[in-house]
Coordinates of C-alpha atoms in Angstrom, one line a residue:
Chain A
X289 CA 0.0 0.0 0.0
X290 CA 1.4 3.4 -1.0
X291 CA 2.7 5.5 2.0
X292 CA 0.6 8.4 1.4
X293 CA -2.6 6.6 1.4
X294 CA -1.9 5.0 4.9
X295 CA -1.2 8.6 5.9
X296 CA -4.2 9.8 4.3
X297 CA -6.4 7.3 6.2
X298 CA -4.7 8.1 9.4
X299 CA -5.2 11.8 9.0
X300 CA -8.9 11.3 8.4
X301 CA -9.2 9.2 11.3
X302 CA -7.5 11.3 13.7
X303 CA -9.2 14.5 12.6
X304 CA -12.6 12.8 13.0
X305 CA -11.7 11.2 16.3
X306 CA -10.9 14.5 17.8
X307 CA -14.0 16.2 16.4
X308 CA -16.1 13.4 17.6
X309 CA -14.6 13.6 21.1
X310 CA -15.5 17.2 21.3
X311 CA -19.0 16.5 19.7
X312 CA -19.6 14.0 22.3
X313 CA -19.6 16.9 25.0
X314 CA -22.4 18.6 23.3
X315 CA -24.6 16.2 25.2
X316 CA -23.9 18.3 28.3
X317 CA -24.7 21.6 26.4
X318 CA -28.0 20.1 25.4
X319 CA -28.8 19.1 29.2
X320 CA -27.8 22.5 30.3
X321 CA -30.0 24.2 27.7
X322 CA -32.9 22.1 28.6
X323 CA -32.6 22.6 32.2
X324 CA -32.3 26.1 31.8
X325 CA -35.5 26.1 29.9
X326 CA -37.3 24.2 32.7
X327 CA -35.8 26.6 35.3
X328 CA -36.7 29.7 33.5
X329 CA -40.2 28.4 32.7
X330 CA -40.8 27.6 36.3
X331 CA -39.5 30.7 37.9
X332 CA -38.7 33.6 35.2
X333 CA -40.2 34.1 32.0
X334 CA -40.0 31.1 29.6
X335 CA -37.2 31.5 27.1
X336 CA -37.8 31.8 23.4
X337 CA -34.5 30.4 22.2
X338 CA -34.0 27.1 24.2
X339 CA -36.0 24.8 22.1
X340 CA -34.4 25.6 18.8
X341 CA -31.0 25.9 20.4
X342 CA -31.4 22.3 21.7
X343 CA -32.6 21.1 18.2
X344 CA -29.2 22.8 16.7
X345 CA -27.1 21.1 19.4
X346 CA -28.7 17.9 18.8
X347 CA -28.1 17.9 15.0
X348 CA -24.6 19.1 15.5
X349 CA -24.0 16.4 18.1
X350 CA -25.0 13.4 15.8
X351 CA -23.7 14.7 12.5
X352 CA -20.3 15.7 14.0
X353 CA -20.2 12.7 16.1
X354 CA -21.1 10.4 13.2
X355 CA -17.7 9.6 11.9
X356 CA -16.5 8.8 15.5
X357 CA -19.4 6.4 15.9
X358 CA -18.5 4.9 12.7
X359 CA -14.9 4.3 13.9
X360 CA -16.4 2.8 17.1
X361 CA -18.5 0.5 14.8
X362 CA -21.5 1.4 16.7
X363 CA -23.9 1.0 13.5
X364 CA -26.0 -2.1 13.4
X365 CA -25.3 -4.7 10.6
X366 CA -27.4 -7.5 9.9
X367 CA -24.9 -10.3 10.7
X368 CA -26.8 -13.4 9.7
X369 CA -24.2 -13.9 7.1
X370 CA -21.7 -11.3 7.7
X371 CA -20.4 -12.7 10.9
X372 CA -19.6 -16.0 9.5
X373 CA -17.3 -14.6 6.8
X374 CA -13.5 -14.5 7.0
X375 CA -11.8 -11.1 7.6
X376 CA -10.8 -11.1 4.0
X377 CA -14.4 -11.7 2.6
X378 CA -15.7 -8.9 5.1
X379 CA -13.2 -6.6 3.6
X380 CA -13.9 -7.5 0.1
X381 CA -17.6 -7.1 0.5
X382 CA -17.3 -3.9 2.4
X383 CA -15.3 -2.5 -0.4
X384 CA -18.5 -2.5 -2.4
X385 CA -21.0 -1.7 0.1
X386 CA -19.0 1.4 1.2
X387 CA -19.8 2.6 -2.1
X388 CA -23.6 2.7 -1.5
X389 CA -22.6 4.8 1.6
X390 CA -20.7 7.1 -0.3
X391 CA -23.4 7.7 -2.9
X392 CA -25.8 8.3 -0.1
X393 CA -23.6 10.8 1.7
X394 CA -22.8 12.4 -1.7
X395 CA -26.4 13.1 -2.3
X396 CA -26.9 14.2 1.2
X397 CA -24.0 16.6 0.9
X398 CA -25.2 17.9 -2.6
X399 CA -28.8 18.6 -1.1
X400 CA -27.0 20.3 1.9
X401 CA -24.9 22.5 -0.1
X402 CA -27.9 23.8 -2.2
X403 CA -29.9 24.3 0.9
X404 CA -27.0 26.3 2.6
X405 CA -26.5 28.5 -0.6
X406 CA -30.2 29.3 -0.5
X407 CA -30.1 30.1 3.3
X408 CA -27.0 32.5 2.6
X409 CA -28.5 34.1 -0.5
X410 CA -32.0 35.0 1.0
X411 CA -30.9 35.4 4.5
X412 CA -33.3 32.5 5.7
X413 CA -34.3 32.6 9.2
X414 CA -36.4 29.9 11.0
X415 CA -40.2 30.7 11.3
X416 CA -40.5 31.0 15.0
X417 CA -40.4 33.7 17.6
X418 CA -36.7 33.5 18.1
X419 CA -36.1 33.7 14.3
X420 CA -32.4 32.3 14.3
X421 CA -30.5 32.4 10.9
X422 CA -30.5 29.0 9.3
X423 CA -27.1 29.4 7.4
X424 CA -24.8 28.5 10.2
X425 CA -26.5 25.3 11.2
X426 CA -26.7 24.4 7.6
X427 CA -23.1 25.0 7.0
X428 CA -22.2 22.9 10.0
X429 CA -24.1 19.9 8.8
X430 CA -22.4 20.2 5.4
X431 CA -19.1 20.3 6.9
X432 CA -20.0 17.3 9.0
X433 CA -21.5 15.4 6.1
X434 CA -18.2 16.0 4.3
X435 CA -16.3 14.6 7.2
X436 CA -18.6 11.6 7.3
X437 CA -17.9 11.2 3.5
X438 CA -14.1 11.3 4.3
X439 CA -14.5 8.7 7.0
X440 CA -16.4 6.5 4.5
X441 CA -13.7 7.1 1.9
X442 CA -11.0 6.1 4.6
X443 CA -13.1 3.0 5.4
X444 CA -12.9 2.1 1.6
X445 CA -9.1 2.5 1.6
X446 CA -8.6 0.7 5.0
X447 CA -10.6 -2.3 3.4
X448 CA -8.6 -2.2 0.1
X449 CA -5.4 -2.0 2.5
X450 CA -6.6 -5.0 4.6
X451 CA -7.0 -7.1 1.2
X452 CA -3.3 -6.5 0.6
X453 CA -2.5 -7.6 4.2
X454 CA -2.0 -4.3 5.7
X455 CA -4.0 -3.3 8.8
X456 CA -4.7 0.2 9.6
X457 CA -6.2 0.6 13.0
X458 CA -8.7 3.4 13.9
X459 CA -8.1 5.7 16.9
X460 CA -11.2 4.3 18.4
X461 CA -9.7 0.8 18.0
X462 CA -6.4 2.0 19.5
X463 CA -8.4 3.2 22.5
X464 CA -10.4 0.3 22.8
X465 CA -13.7 2.2 22.1
X466 CA -15.4 -0.4 20.0
X467 CA -18.4 -2.7 20.3
X468 CA -20.9 -2.6 23.2
X469 CA -19.1 -3.9 26.1
Chain B
X1250 CA -43.5 0.9 -14.1
X1251 CA -46.3 1.1 -11.8
X1252 CA -45.8 2.8 -8.5
X1253 CA -46.6 -0.5 -6.6
X1254 CA -43.7 -2.3 -8.3
X1255 CA -41.3 0.6 -7.6
X1256 CA -42.2 0.4 -3.9
X1257 CA -41.8 -3.5 -3.9
X1258 CA -38.5 -3.2 -5.7
X1259 CA -37.4 -0.5 -3.2
X1260 CA -38.3 -2.8 -0.4
X1261 CA -36.5 -5.8 -2.0
X1262 CA -33.1 -3.9 -2.8
X1263 CA -33.0 -2.7 0.7
X1264 CA -33.4 -6.2 2.2
X1265 CA -30.8 -7.6 -0.5
X1266 CA -28.3 -4.8 0.6
X1267 CA -28.9 -5.6 4.2
X1268 CA -28.0 -9.2 3.6
X1269 CA -24.4 -8.1 2.7
X1270 CA -23.8 -6.8 6.1
X1271 CA -24.2 -3.2 4.9
X1272 CA -24.7 -0.7 7.6
X1273 CA -28.4 -0.3 8.0
X1274 CA -28.5 3.4 7.6
X1275 CA -26.4 3.1 4.4
X1276 CA -28.7 0.4 3.0
X1277 CA -31.8 2.5 3.6
X1278 CA -30.4 5.8 2.6
X1279 CA -28.6 4.5 -0.7
X1280 CA -31.9 2.7 -1.9
X1281 CA -33.9 5.9 -1.0
X1282 CA -31.6 8.3 -2.9
X1283 CA -31.3 6.2 -5.8
X1284 CA -35.1 5.8 -6.1
X1285 CA -35.6 9.6 -5.6
X1286 CA -33.1 10.4 -8.3
X1287 CA -34.4 7.9 -10.8
X1288 CA -37.9 9.1 -10.1
X1289 CA -37.7 12.9 -9.8
X1290 CA -34.2 13.8 -11.1
X1291 CA -32.3 16.6 -9.6
X1292 CA -35.2 17.7 -7.5
X1293 CA -35.1 14.2 -5.7
X1294 CA -31.6 14.9 -4.8
X1295 CA -32.7 17.3 -2.1
X1296 CA -34.8 14.8 -0.4
X1297 CA -31.9 13.4 1.6
X1298 CA -31.1 16.7 3.2
X1299 CA -34.7 17.7 3.7
X1300 CA -35.0 14.5 5.6
X1301 CA -32.1 15.6 7.9
X1302 CA -33.6 19.0 8.5
X1303 CA -37.0 17.3 9.3
X1304 CA -35.4 15.1 11.8
X1305 CA -33.9 18.3 13.4
X1306 CA -37.5 19.7 13.8
X1307 CA -38.6 16.5 15.3
X1308 CA -38.3 18.0 18.9
X1309 CA -39.1 15.0 21.0
X1310 CA -36.0 13.2 19.3
X1311 CA -34.0 15.0 21.8
X1312 CA -35.2 12.7 24.5
X1313 CA -33.2 10.1 22.8
X1314 CA -29.7 10.8 23.9
X1315 CA -31.1 11.8 27.4
X1316 CA -32.8 8.6 28.2
X1317 CA -29.9 6.5 26.6
X1318 CA -27.5 8.7 28.7
X1319 CA -29.6 7.8 31.9
X1320 CA -29.3 4.1 31.2
X1321 CA -25.7 4.2 30.7
X1322 CA -25.1 6.1 33.8
X1323 CA -27.0 3.6 35.7
X1324 CA -25.2 0.6 34.0
X1325 CA -21.8 2.1 33.9
X1326 CA -21.7 3.4 37.5
X1327 CA -23.1 0.0 38.9
X1328 CA -25.6 1.8 41.1
X1329 CA -28.0 -0.8 39.9
X1330 CA -25.9 -3.4 41.9
X1331 CA -27.6 -2.8 45.1
X1332 CA -31.0 -3.1 43.5
X1333 CA -29.9 -6.6 42.3
X1334 CA -28.5 -7.4 45.8
X1335 CA -31.8 -6.5 47.2
X1336 CA -33.7 -8.8 44.9
X1337 CA -31.1 -11.4 45.5
X1338 CA -31.6 -11.3 49.4
X1339 CA -35.4 -11.1 49.3
X1340 CA -36.2 -13.5 46.6
X1341 CA -33.3 -15.9 46.8
X1342 CA -35.2 -18.7 48.8
X1343 CA -37.7 -19.3 46.2
X1344 CA -37.3 -21.8 43.4
X1345 CA -36.3 -19.8 40.4
X1346 CA -36.4 -16.7 42.6
X1347 CA -33.3 -15.0 41.1
X1348 CA -35.0 -15.1 37.9
X1349 CA -38.1 -13.6 39.3
X1350 CA -35.9 -11.0 40.8
X1351 CA -34.2 -10.3 37.6
X1352 CA -37.5 -9.7 36.0
X1353 CA -38.5 -7.3 38.6
X1354 CA -35.0 -5.6 38.3
X1355 CA -35.7 -5.2 34.6
X1356 CA -38.9 -3.6 35.3
X1357 CA -37.3 -1.1 37.6
X1358 CA -34.6 -0.3 35.2
X1359 CA -37.0 0.1 32.4
X1360 CA -38.5 2.8 34.5
X1361 CA -35.3 4.7 34.3
X1362 CA -34.4 4.6 30.7
X1363 CA -36.1 4.3 27.3
X1364 CA -34.4 1.6 25.6
X1365 CA -33.6 -2.1 26.3
X1366 CA -29.7 -1.2 26.1
X1367 CA -29.4 -0.5 29.8
X1368 CA -31.4 -3.3 30.8
X1369 CA -29.4 -5.6 28.7
X1370 CA -26.1 -4.3 29.7
X1371 CA -26.9 -4.4 33.6
X1372 CA -28.7 -8.0 33.1
X1373 CA -25.7 -9.4 31.1
X1374 CA -23.1 -8.0 33.3
X1375 CA -24.5 -8.4 36.7
X1376 CA -27.4 -10.8 36.9
X1377 CA -26.3 -13.3 34.3
X1378 CA -22.8 -14.3 35.8
X1379 CA -24.4 -14.5 39.2
X1380 CA -27.4 -16.8 37.9
X1381 CA -25.2 -19.0 36.1
X1382 CA -22.7 -19.4 39.1
X1383 CA -25.8 -20.6 41.1
X1384 CA -26.6 -23.3 38.5
X1385 CA -29.6 -21.6 36.9
X1386 CA -30.3 -23.0 33.4
X1387 CA -28.5 -20.9 31.0
X1388 CA -31.1 -21.0 28.5
X1389 CA -33.8 -19.9 30.8
X1390 CA -31.7 -17.0 32.2
X1391 CA -30.5 -15.7 28.9
X1392 CA -34.1 -15.5 27.8
X1393 CA -35.3 -13.9 31.0
X1394 CA -32.7 -11.0 30.5
X1395 CA -33.5 -10.5 26.8
X1396 CA -37.4 -10.7 27.6
X1397 CA -37.1 -8.5 30.7
X1398 CA -35.0 -5.7 29.1
X1399 CA -37.3 -5.5 26.2
X1400 CA -39.8 -3.9 28.7
X1401 CA -37.6 -0.8 28.4
X1402 CA -39.6 0.2 25.4
X1403 CA -42.9 -0.4 26.7
X1404 CA -42.5 0.8 30.3
X1405 CA -42.1 4.9 30.2
X1406 CA -40.0 6.5 29.6
X1407 CA -39.8 4.8 26.3
X1408 CA -38.0 5.9 23.0
X1409 CA -40.2 3.7 20.8
X1410 CA -43.4 5.5 22.1
X1411 CA -41.7 8.9 21.4
X1412 CA -41.1 7.9 17.9
X1413 CA -44.7 6.6 17.5
X1414 CA -46.2 9.7 19.2
X1415 CA -44.3 11.9 16.5
X1416 CA -45.6 9.7 13.5
X1417 CA -49.0 9.1 14.7
X1418 CA -49.3 12.8 16.3
X1419 CA -50.6 11.4 19.5
X1420 CA -49.7 12.8 23.0
X1421 CA -46.8 11.2 24.5
X1422 CA -48.0 11.4 28.2
X1423 CA -51.3 9.3 27.3
X1424 CA -48.8 6.7 25.2
X1425 CA -46.5 6.4 28.2
X1426 CA -49.3 5.8 30.8
X1427 CA -50.9 3.4 28.4
X1428 CA -47.6 1.5 28.4
X1429 CA -47.5 0.8 32.1
X1430 CA -50.6 -1.5 32.5
X1431 CA -49.4 -3.8 29.5
X1432 CA -45.8 -3.7 30.8
X1433 CA -46.8 -5.0 34.2
X1434 CA -49.0 -7.6 32.7
X1435 CA -46.3 -9.0 30.3
X1436 CA -43.9 -9.0 33.5
X1437 CA -46.4 -10.9 35.5
X1438 CA -46.7 -13.4 32.7
X1439 CA -43.0 -13.8 32.6
X1440 CA -42.9 -14.4 36.3
X1441 CA -45.8 -16.9 36.0
X1442 CA -43.8 -18.7 33.4
X1443 CA -40.7 -18.8 35.5
X1444 CA -42.6 -20.1 38.6
X1445 CA -44.5 -22.9 36.7
X1446 CA -41.5 -23.9 34.8
X1447 CA -39.6 -24.2 38.1
X1448 CA -42.2 -26.1 39.9
X1449 CA -42.1 -28.6 37.0
X1450 CA -38.3 -28.7 36.6
X1451 CA -36.9 -27.5 40.1
X1452 CA -33.4 -28.2 38.7
X1453 CA -33.6 -25.0 36.4
X1454 CA -33.8 -22.5 39.2
X1455 CA -32.3 -23.8 42.5
X1456 CA -33.0 -21.7 45.6
X1457 CA -30.1 -20.1 47.3
X1458 CA -28.3 -22.2 49.9
X1459 CA -28.9 -21.6 53.6
X1460 CA -25.8 -20.0 54.5
X1461 CA -26.2 -17.3 51.6
X1462 CA -29.6 -16.4 52.6
X1463 CA -28.7 -15.8 56.2
X1464 CA -28.3 -12.0 55.8
X1465 CA -29.1 -9.9 58.9
X1466 CA -32.2 -8.3 59.3
X1467 CA -30.9 -4.8 59.3
X1468 CA -28.9 -5.3 56.0
X1469 CA -32.0 -6.8 54.5
X1470 CA -34.0 -3.6 55.4
X1471 CA -31.0 -1.4 54.2
X1472 CA -31.0 -3.0 50.9
X1473 CA -34.9 -2.5 50.5
X1474 CA -34.1 1.1 50.4
X1475 CA -32.2 0.7 47.2
X1476 CA -35.5 0.0 45.7
X1477 CA -36.4 3.6 46.3
X1478 CA -33.8 4.9 43.8
X1479 CA -35.5 3.9 40.7
X1480 CA -38.8 5.1 42.1
X1481 CA -37.4 8.4 43.0
X1482 CA -35.7 9.0 39.7
X1483 CA -39.1 8.1 38.0
X1484 CA -40.9 10.5 40.2
X1485 CA -38.6 13.4 39.7
X1486 CA -38.8 13.0 35.9
X1487 CA -42.4 12.0 35.5
X1488 CA -44.3 14.3 38.0
X1489 CA -43.4 17.5 36.4
X1490 CA -44.2 16.2 32.9
X1491 CA -47.5 14.7 33.8
X1492 CA -48.7 17.7 35.8
X1493 CA -47.8 19.8 32.7
X1494 CA -45.0 21.9 34.5
X1495 CA -42.3 21.1 32.1
X1496 CA -42.4 19.6 28.5
X1497 CA -41.3 16.0 27.5
X1498 CA -38.0 17.0 26.5
X1499 CA -37.3 19.1 29.6
X1500 CA -38.3 16.4 31.7
X1501 CA -35.9 14.1 30.0
X1502 CA -33.0 16.4 30.8
X1503 CA -34.2 16.5 34.4
X1504 CA -34.1 12.8 34.3
X1505 CA -30.5 12.7 33.1
X1506 CA -29.6 15.1 36.0
X1507 CA -31.4 12.8 38.3
X1508 CA -29.3 9.8 37.3
X1509 CA -26.2 11.9 37.4
X1510 CA -27.3 13.0 40.9
X1511 CA -28.0 9.4 42.1
X1512 CA -24.6 8.4 41.0
X1513 CA -22.8 11.0 42.5
X1514 CA -24.7 10.6 45.9
X1515 CA -23.5 7.0 45.9
X1516 CA -20.0 8.1 45.2
X1517 CA -19.8 6.2 41.9
X1518 CA -19.6 9.1 39.6
X1519 CA -15.9 8.8 38.4
X1520 CA -14.4 10.3 35.4
X1521 CA -14.3 7.0 34.1
X1522 CA -17.8 6.2 34.4
X1523 CA -18.6 9.7 32.9
X1524 CA -16.3 9.2 30.0
X1525 CA -17.7 5.9 29.0
X1526 CA -21.3 6.8 29.4
X1527 CA -20.8 9.8 27.3
X1528 CA -19.0 8.0 24.7
X1529 CA -21.4 5.1 24.4
X1530 CA -24.4 7.7 24.4
X1531 CA -22.8 9.1 21.4
X1532 CA -22.4 5.9 19.6
X1533 CA -25.9 4.7 20.2
X1534 CA -27.6 8.1 19.4
X1535 CA -25.5 8.4 16.1
X1536 CA -26.7 4.9 15.2
X1537 CA -30.3 5.6 15.9
X1538 CA -30.4 9.3 14.3
X1539 CA -28.5 8.2 11.1
X1540 CA -31.1 5.5 10.7
X1541 CA -33.9 7.6 11.4
X1542 CA -32.7 10.2 8.9
X1543 CA -32.3 7.6 6.2
X1544 CA -35.5 6.0 6.8
X1545 CA -37.3 9.5 6.9
X1546 CA -35.8 9.9 3.2
X1547 CA -36.9 6.3 2.5
X1548 CA -40.4 7.0 3.8
X1549 CA -40.6 10.4 1.8
X1550 CA -40.1 8.7 -1.4
X1551 CA -42.8 6.0 -0.5
X1552 CA -45.0 9.1 0.3
X1553 CA -44.4 10.4 -3.0
X1554 CA -45.3 7.3 -4.6
X1555 CA -48.6 7.5 -3.0
X1556 CA -47.9 4.2 -0.9
X1557 CA -50.4 5.1 1.8
X1558 CA -53.3 5.1 -0.7
X1559 CA -52.0 2.0 -2.4
X1560 CA -52.0 0.0 0.9
X1561 CA -55.6 1.3 1.9
X1562 CA -56.6 0.3 -1.4
X1563 CA -55.0 -3.1 -1.1
X1564 CA -56.4 -3.9 2.2
X1565 CA -60.0 -2.4 1.8
X1566 CA -60.6 -3.1 -1.9
X1567 CA -58.4 -5.8 -3.4
X1568 CA -58.7 -8.0 -0.2
X1569 CA -62.0 -6.9 1.1
X1570 CA -61.2 -7.3 4.7
X1571 CA -63.0 -6.3 7.7
X1572 CA -61.2 -3.9 10.2
X1573 CA -60.2 -6.6 12.6
X1574 CA -58.8 -8.7 9.8
X1575 CA -56.7 -5.9 8.5
X1576 CA -55.5 -5.1 12.0
X1577 CA -54.4 -8.6 12.4
X1578 CA -52.6 -8.9 9.1
X1579 CA -50.8 -5.6 9.8
X1580 CA -49.5 -7.1 12.9
X1581 CA -48.3 -10.1 11.3
X1582 CA -46.6 -8.2 8.6
X1583 CA -44.8 -6.2 11.3
X1584 CA -43.5 -9.4 13.1
X1585 CA -42.3 -10.8 9.8
X1586 CA -40.6 -7.7 8.6
X1587 CA -39.4 -7.0 11.9
X1588 CA -37.3 -10.1 11.7
X1589 CA -35.6 -8.8 8.8
X1590 CA -35.5 -5.2 9.1
X1591 CA -33.9 -2.8 11.9
X1592 CA -36.8 -2.2 14.2
X1593 CA -36.0 1.7 14.4
X1594 CA -36.2 1.8 10.6
X1595 CA -39.5 -0.3 10.5
X1596 CA -41.0 2.2 12.8
X1597 CA -40.2 5.2 10.7
X1598 CA -41.0 3.7 7.3
X1599 CA -43.8 1.4 7.9
X1600 CA -45.7 3.2 10.8
X1601 CA -46.6 6.2 8.6
X1602 CA -48.0 3.8 6.0
X1603 CA -50.1 2.0 8.6
X1604 CA -51.4 4.6 11.1
X1605 CA -53.5 6.7 8.9
X1606 CA -55.5 3.3 7.9
X1607 CA -55.8 2.4 11.5
X1608 CA -57.1 5.9 12.3
X1609 CA -59.7 5.7 9.6
X1610 CA -60.8 2.2 10.6
X1611 CA -62.1 3.7 13.9
X1612 CA -59.3 2.1 16.1
X1613 CA -58.0 4.1 19.2
X1614 CA -54.3 5.2 18.1
X1615 CA -53.1 5.3 21.6
X1616 CA -54.2 1.7 22.1
X1617 CA -52.6 0.8 18.6
X1618 CA -49.4 2.5 19.9
X1619 CA -49.2 -0.1 22.6
X1620 CA -50.0 -3.0 20.1
X1621 CA -47.3 -1.8 18.0
X1622 CA -44.7 -1.4 20.7
X1623 CA -45.3 -5.0 21.9
X1624 CA -44.8 -6.1 18.2
X1625 CA -41.6 -4.1 18.3
X1626 CA -40.6 -5.8 21.3
X1627 CA -41.0 -9.3 19.5
X1628 CA -39.0 -8.0 16.5
X1629 CA -36.2 -7.1 19.0
X1630 CA -35.9 -10.7 19.9
X1631 CA -36.5 -12.5 17.0
X1632 CA -33.6 -13.6 14.7
X1633 CA -32.1 -13.0 12.3
X1634 CA -32.4 -9.1 12.9
X1635 CA -33.2 -8.6 16.6
X1636 CA -31.6 -5.6 18.5
X1637 CA -31.6 -7.3 21.8
X1638 CA -30.1 -10.4 20.2
X1639 CA -27.3 -8.3 18.7
X1640 CA -26.5 -6.9 22.0
X1641 CA -26.9 -10.2 23.8
X1642 CA -24.2 -11.6 21.5
X1643 CA -21.9 -8.8 22.2
X1644 CA -22.3 -9.1 26.1
X1645 CA -22.9 -12.7 27.0
X1646 CA -20.4 -14.6 28.8
X1647 CA -18.7 -17.2 26.6
X1648 CA -20.6 -20.2 28.0
X1649 CA -23.6 -19.0 26.4
X1650 CA -23.7 -19.9 22.8
X1651 CA -25.4 -18.5 19.9
X1652 CA -27.7 -21.4 19.8
X1653 CA -28.5 -21.0 23.3
X1654 CA -29.5 -17.3 22.9
X1655 CA -31.8 -18.1 19.8
X1656 CA -33.4 -21.0 21.6
X1657 CA -33.8 -19.0 24.9
X1658 CA -36.1 -16.5 23.5
X1659 CA -38.7 -19.2 22.2
X1660 CA -41.1 -19.3 25.3
X1661 CA -40.9 -15.6 25.9
X1662 CA -41.8 -14.8 22.5
X1663 CA -45.0 -16.9 22.9
X1664 CA -45.7 -15.2 26.2
X1665 CA -45.4 -11.8 24.5
X1666 CA -47.9 -12.9 21.7
X1667 CA -50.2 -14.0 24.4
X1668 CA -49.8 -10.5 26.0
X1669 CA -50.4 -9.0 22.4
X1670 CA -53.6 -10.8 22.2
X1671 CA -54.7 -9.9 25.6
X1672 CA -54.1 -6.2 25.0
X1673 CA -55.8 -6.5 21.6
X1674 CA -58.9 -8.0 23.2
X1675 CA -59.1 -6.0 26.4
X1676 CA -58.0 -2.5 25.2
X1677 CA -58.7 -1.4 28.9
X1678 CA -55.4 -2.9 30.1
X1679 CA -53.6 -0.1 28.2
X1680 CA -56.4 2.7 28.2
X1681 CA -57.6 2.5 31.7
X1682 CA -54.5 4.5 33.2
X1683 CA -54.3 7.2 30.8
X1684 CA -58.2 7.8 31.2
X1685 CA -57.8 8.2 34.9
X1686 CA -55.1 10.3 34.9
X1687 CA -56.2 12.6 32.0
X1688 CA -59.9 12.0 32.6
X1689 CA -61.0 11.5 29.1

């Protein structure tokens, strides 16, 4: 396997790993916003911004955390046949199935860029009392989908390398962050 | 090509794609975007991203990470250990007592989290090794944990019912209360099964030896206090919500805080516990959310094809069935689809197709939500694609083989089907409690 490909895969892995580690903390931001929301409703005047802020945090949470979750192999697969295959067969089949993932993410990104451009051009705001601008969250989702796309690409390269007998471990694997237990 | 044929082709290619071991969300999403592009060209390309935005606007989805986090705090901090000890000490003298205790443990854990993950984790790591060590039959015990933890989606707080509430546009509060009766009914049936089975074959669940039961009275009563923990967390979370002081999502954050507080009070809230819970919450939430986003896109394509009308026409005109026959057929198709399809995806794709028809046939949609959830529970446990099976395989000790896991669920699936039948015939099991509280 060419050196630069291994280097590329590792770079994607590590960037996404650190982004995921930070995104994971957005959970606490969500909790804080929602607690403030309950508190202000009970004792002060209800806040207008909490509901949407929490939604923005949630979407950032799972799109930015997506690549890291992929590294942790949190996604479910139907392992009826998959589980009984050898490592090589798995890698071989994965090379093809990951193409479908790349296609899906590509279309998702395409729609996202169109939507973000629209939001920037017409200064789109949300139709609520708070009226936040929509462009920032759309741009963030586009970046995140782009990172997810890179992670899918890394997965393809990793499987190709595996077929040639080169194992490139993800940071999540190195830290033992895989599986359920 | 007729629209019906396209719909069937989409389902078939999704199934085929799943067979290859493809990530579930990628299988659903890629079939959806290919169909959208072929049907509507460039405009169809936007459907995937619209679905992401739609998921963002589904406000109650915010409860998902909260309830998952609650569950992980409970299982990672091991504050549930005392609960298990309590049941161990109080139930140990009976034949099959520990298995019965495990069911009760699962009900208590279900009241503190919205999925079956935490129940599975606690069951597989705390209860399972203890039960095996005491010579309980491994197949019975494995089944007990899988069936018991599946109550997590029926007993409030329940993530599946939140998803259903969004799709069917029904109040979450009533749905949750409606889940309590059937959940307890099912737990009782499980316990009855264990009691009868252990009466007939006492070797399956031996009582604890004398010396182990000899726990001082004071210790026994101290452990009983442990049972207060879930009740308190449940009350802190549910009371403000049912009284209408906070919204559902706000309550879920209060629940997360309560779980954190409980772990801190017990001195179990270490950095390691916090890190593991946060990380695993991210993993599971991402998995669910990506599946939901992809399934929303798939559903949108179906919607564009007019699949709702097609299904109505198929059931009402082509087959010319009575409402009850249709209901029965729907449940049957759920169970069969649930075997092969991821359960979350099934909920997001299939429920929008069925719910309008169920409503127009004059059935109560709250009651139907409960029937739906029980069906989901069955789907969680039936191979080849069961979420609980998947977790059990990851977490079970080596002595429990895959065959054991598969065989272990058979009696419990039967019991669930009985419970499903009972709730179908006697809707009051589900509807009595919400009617009392909300005074409909």
